[in-house]
Tab-separated table of C-alpha atoms in Angstrom:
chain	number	residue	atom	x	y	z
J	881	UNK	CA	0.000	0.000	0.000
J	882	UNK	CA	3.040	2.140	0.673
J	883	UNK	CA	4.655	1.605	-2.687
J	884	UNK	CA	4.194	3.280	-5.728
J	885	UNK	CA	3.771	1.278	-8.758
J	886	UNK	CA	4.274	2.624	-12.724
J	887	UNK	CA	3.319	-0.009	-14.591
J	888	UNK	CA	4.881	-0.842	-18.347
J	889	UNK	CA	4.496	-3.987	-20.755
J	890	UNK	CA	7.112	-5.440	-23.277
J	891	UNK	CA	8.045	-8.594	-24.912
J	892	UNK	CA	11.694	-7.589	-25.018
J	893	UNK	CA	13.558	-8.344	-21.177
J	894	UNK	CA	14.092	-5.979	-19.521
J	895	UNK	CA	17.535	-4.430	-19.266
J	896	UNK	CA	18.645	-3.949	-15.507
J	897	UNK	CA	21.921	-2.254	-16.344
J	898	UNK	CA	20.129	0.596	-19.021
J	899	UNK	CA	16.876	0.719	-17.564
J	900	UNK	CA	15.058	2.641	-14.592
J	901	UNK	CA	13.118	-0.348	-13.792
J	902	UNK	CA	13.394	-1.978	-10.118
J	903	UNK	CA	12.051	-5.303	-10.604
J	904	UNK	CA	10.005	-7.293	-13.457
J	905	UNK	CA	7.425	-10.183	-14.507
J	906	UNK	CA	10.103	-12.403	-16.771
J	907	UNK	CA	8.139	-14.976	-19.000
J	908	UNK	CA	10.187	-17.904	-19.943
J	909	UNK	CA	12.569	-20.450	-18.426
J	910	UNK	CA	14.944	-18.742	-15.875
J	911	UNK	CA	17.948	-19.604	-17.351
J	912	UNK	CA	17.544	-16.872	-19.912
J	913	UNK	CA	17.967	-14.372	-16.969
J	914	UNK	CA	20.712	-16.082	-15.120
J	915	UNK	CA	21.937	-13.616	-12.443
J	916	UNK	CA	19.168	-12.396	-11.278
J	917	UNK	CA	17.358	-12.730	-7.651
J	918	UNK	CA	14.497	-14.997	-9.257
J	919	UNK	CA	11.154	-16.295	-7.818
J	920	UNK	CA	8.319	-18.189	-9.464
J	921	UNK	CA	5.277	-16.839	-9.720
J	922	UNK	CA	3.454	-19.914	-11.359
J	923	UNK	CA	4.487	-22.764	-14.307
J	924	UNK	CA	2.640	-22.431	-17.441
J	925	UNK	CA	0.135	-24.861	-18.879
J	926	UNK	CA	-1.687	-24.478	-22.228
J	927	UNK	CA	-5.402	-25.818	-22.775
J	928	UNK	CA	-7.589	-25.248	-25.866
J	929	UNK	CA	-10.811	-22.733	-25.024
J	930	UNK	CA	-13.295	-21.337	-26.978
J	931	UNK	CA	-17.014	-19.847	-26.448
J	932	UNK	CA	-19.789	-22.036	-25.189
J	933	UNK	CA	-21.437	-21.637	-28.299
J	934	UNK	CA	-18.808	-22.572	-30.754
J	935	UNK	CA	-18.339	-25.585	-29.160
J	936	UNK	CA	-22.308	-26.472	-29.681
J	937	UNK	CA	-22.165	-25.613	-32.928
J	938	UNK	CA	-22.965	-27.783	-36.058
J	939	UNK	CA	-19.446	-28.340	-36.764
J	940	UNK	CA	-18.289	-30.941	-33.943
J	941	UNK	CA	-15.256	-30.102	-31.837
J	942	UNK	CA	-14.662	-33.858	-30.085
J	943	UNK	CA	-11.619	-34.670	-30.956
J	944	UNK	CA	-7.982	-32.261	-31.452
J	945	UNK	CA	-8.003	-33.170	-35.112
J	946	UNK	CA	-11.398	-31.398	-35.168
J	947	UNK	CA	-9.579	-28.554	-34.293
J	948	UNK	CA	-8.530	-28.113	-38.379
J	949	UNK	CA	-12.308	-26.918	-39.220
J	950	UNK	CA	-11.912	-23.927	-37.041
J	951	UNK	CA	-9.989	-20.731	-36.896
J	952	UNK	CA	-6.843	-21.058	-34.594
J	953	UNK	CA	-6.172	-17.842	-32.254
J	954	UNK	CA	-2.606	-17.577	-31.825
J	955	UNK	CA	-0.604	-15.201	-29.634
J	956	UNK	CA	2.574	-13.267	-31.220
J	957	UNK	CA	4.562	-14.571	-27.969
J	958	UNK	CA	3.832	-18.092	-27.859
J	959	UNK	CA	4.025	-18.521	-31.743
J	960	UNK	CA	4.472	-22.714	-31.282
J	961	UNK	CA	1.483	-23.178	-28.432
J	962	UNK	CA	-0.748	-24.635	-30.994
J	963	UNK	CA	1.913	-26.680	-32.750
J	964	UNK	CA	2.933	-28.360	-29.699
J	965	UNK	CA	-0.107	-28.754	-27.660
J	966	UNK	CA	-1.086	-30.608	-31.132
J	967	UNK	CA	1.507	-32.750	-31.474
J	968	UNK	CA	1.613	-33.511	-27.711
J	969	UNK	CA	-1.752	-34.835	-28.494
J	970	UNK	CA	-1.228	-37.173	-31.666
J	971	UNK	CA	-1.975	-34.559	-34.369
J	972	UNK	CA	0.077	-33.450	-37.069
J	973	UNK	CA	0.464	-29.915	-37.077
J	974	UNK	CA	0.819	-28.873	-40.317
J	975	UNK	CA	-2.193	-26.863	-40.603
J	976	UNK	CA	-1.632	-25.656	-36.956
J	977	UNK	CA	0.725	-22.010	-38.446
J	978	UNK	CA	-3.536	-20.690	-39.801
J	979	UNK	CA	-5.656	-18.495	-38.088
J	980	UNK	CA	-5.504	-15.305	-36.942
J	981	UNK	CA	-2.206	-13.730	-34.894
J	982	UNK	CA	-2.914	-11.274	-31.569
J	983	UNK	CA	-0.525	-9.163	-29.789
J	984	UNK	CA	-1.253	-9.997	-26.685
J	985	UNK	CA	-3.152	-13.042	-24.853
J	986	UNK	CA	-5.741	-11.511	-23.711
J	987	UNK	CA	-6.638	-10.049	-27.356
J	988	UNK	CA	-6.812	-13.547	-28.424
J	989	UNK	CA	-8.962	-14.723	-25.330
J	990	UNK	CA	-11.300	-12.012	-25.669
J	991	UNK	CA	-11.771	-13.311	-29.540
J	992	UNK	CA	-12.679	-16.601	-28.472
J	993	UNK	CA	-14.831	-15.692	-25.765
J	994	UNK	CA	-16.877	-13.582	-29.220
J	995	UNK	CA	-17.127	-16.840	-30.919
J	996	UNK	CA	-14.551	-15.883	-33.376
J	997	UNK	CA	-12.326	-18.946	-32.933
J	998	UNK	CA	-10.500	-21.607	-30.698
J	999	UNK	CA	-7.552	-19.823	-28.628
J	1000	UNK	CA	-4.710	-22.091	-26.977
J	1001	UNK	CA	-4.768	-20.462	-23.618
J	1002	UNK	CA	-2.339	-20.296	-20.471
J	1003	UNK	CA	-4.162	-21.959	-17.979
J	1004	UNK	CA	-4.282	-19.394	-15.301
J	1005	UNK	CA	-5.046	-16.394	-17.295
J	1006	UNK	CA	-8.336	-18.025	-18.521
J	1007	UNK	CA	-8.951	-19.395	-15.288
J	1008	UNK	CA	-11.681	-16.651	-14.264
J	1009	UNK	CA	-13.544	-17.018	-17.878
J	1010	UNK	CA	-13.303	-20.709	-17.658
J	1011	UNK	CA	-15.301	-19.950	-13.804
J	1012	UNK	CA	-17.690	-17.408	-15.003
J	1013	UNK	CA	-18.761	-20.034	-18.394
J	1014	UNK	CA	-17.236	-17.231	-21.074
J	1015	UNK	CA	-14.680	-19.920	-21.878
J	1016	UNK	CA	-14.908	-23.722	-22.287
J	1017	UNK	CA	-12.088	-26.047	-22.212
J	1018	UNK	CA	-12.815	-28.451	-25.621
J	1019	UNK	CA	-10.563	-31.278	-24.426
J	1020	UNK	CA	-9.529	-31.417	-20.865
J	1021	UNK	CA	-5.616	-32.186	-22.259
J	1022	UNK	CA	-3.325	-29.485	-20.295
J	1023	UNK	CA	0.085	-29.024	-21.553
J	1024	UNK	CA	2.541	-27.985	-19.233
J	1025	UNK	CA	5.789	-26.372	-20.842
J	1026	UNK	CA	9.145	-25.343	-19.506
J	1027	UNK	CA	8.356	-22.141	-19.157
J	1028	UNK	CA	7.096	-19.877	-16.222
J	1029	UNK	CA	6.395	-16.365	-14.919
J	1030	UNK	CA	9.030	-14.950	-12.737
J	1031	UNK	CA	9.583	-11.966	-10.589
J	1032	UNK	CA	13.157	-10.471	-10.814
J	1033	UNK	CA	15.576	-8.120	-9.804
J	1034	UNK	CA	18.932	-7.820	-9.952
J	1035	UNK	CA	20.846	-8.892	-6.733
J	1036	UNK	CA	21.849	-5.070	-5.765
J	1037	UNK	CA	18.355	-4.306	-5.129
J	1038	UNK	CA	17.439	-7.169	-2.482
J	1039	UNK	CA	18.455	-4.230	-0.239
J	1040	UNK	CA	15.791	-2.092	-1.024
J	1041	UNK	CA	12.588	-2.146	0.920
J	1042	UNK	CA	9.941	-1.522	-1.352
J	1043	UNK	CA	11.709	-4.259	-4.243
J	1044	UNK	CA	11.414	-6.893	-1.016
J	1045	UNK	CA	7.517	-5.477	-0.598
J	1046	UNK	CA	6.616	-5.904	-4.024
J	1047	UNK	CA	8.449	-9.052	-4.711
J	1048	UNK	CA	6.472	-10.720	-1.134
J	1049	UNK	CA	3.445	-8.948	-2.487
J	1050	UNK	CA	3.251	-10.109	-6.206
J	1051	UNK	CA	4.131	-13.748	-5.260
J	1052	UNK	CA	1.384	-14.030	-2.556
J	1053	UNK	CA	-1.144	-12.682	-5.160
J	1054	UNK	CA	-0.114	-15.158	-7.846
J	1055	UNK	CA	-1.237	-18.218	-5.660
């Protein structure tokens, strides 16, 4: 409550040495950011959801090779999610690249909560739409990857109070 926050959102990592920035959400496995004070904040699982209403549609979804009559959300960040949660599942891929391409996850959830096409999601950033019904989960098949979402800082700033308040802080809230 004591801490101020300013907020900012990038694909690129962040760069300790050249930036003003105190501490940051890494996505990925934590050996790309070896050196740095490093917690977990969860793993990452991918799942399949669309709307309730594309999945009752005429065209059946019951299988992951039904998945071919439908338009495929992708995210620019996780360019492979489909292709692997596919083949992890006995189907070749090859079609798996179509479909339309969002910035951002949540661009790509929101389409498939509109009915606009079948997103492969990160399991706990759905996990509210998937509670409220504005997501379904087509095939219960969960992939979990290598990768995760961690909060970091380089080791000089351990000393700082607020960095050891918002580190505690951000960690309690992901669980």
């Amino acid at each position: 409550p004591k801490v101020s926050v300013d907020l900012t959102a990038s694909i690129q990592p962040v760069d300790f040495e050249r930036e003003d920035v105190d501490v940051a959400v890494h996505f990925g496995t934590i050996d790309e950011r070896s050196g740095l004070h490093h917690s977990l904040l969860f793993p990452v699982a991918i799942v399949p959801v669309c709307s309730p209403a594309l999945i009752n549609s005429r065209r059946p979804l019951r299988r992951p090779s039904d998945l071919q009559n439908y338009t495929l959300l992708h995210t620019l960040v996780r360019p492979d999610d489909w292709r692997k949660w596919l083949g992890a599942n006995g189907v070749s891929a090859e079609w798996a690249t179509h479909g339309y391409r969002f910035e951002s996850s949540s661009m790509a959830y929101d389409a498939a909560i509109n009915g606009i096409g079948v997103a492969i999601a990160v399991t706990a950033f759905v996990e509210d739409d998937l509670k409220e019904g504005r997501l379904v989960v087509p095939f219960p098949m969960n992939l979990s990857t290598p990768d995760g979402y961690w909060v970091v800082h380089p080791p000089r700033k351990t000393a700082n109070p607020a960095v050891i308040v918002f580190r505690d802080w951000i960690i309690e809230e992901a669980k």
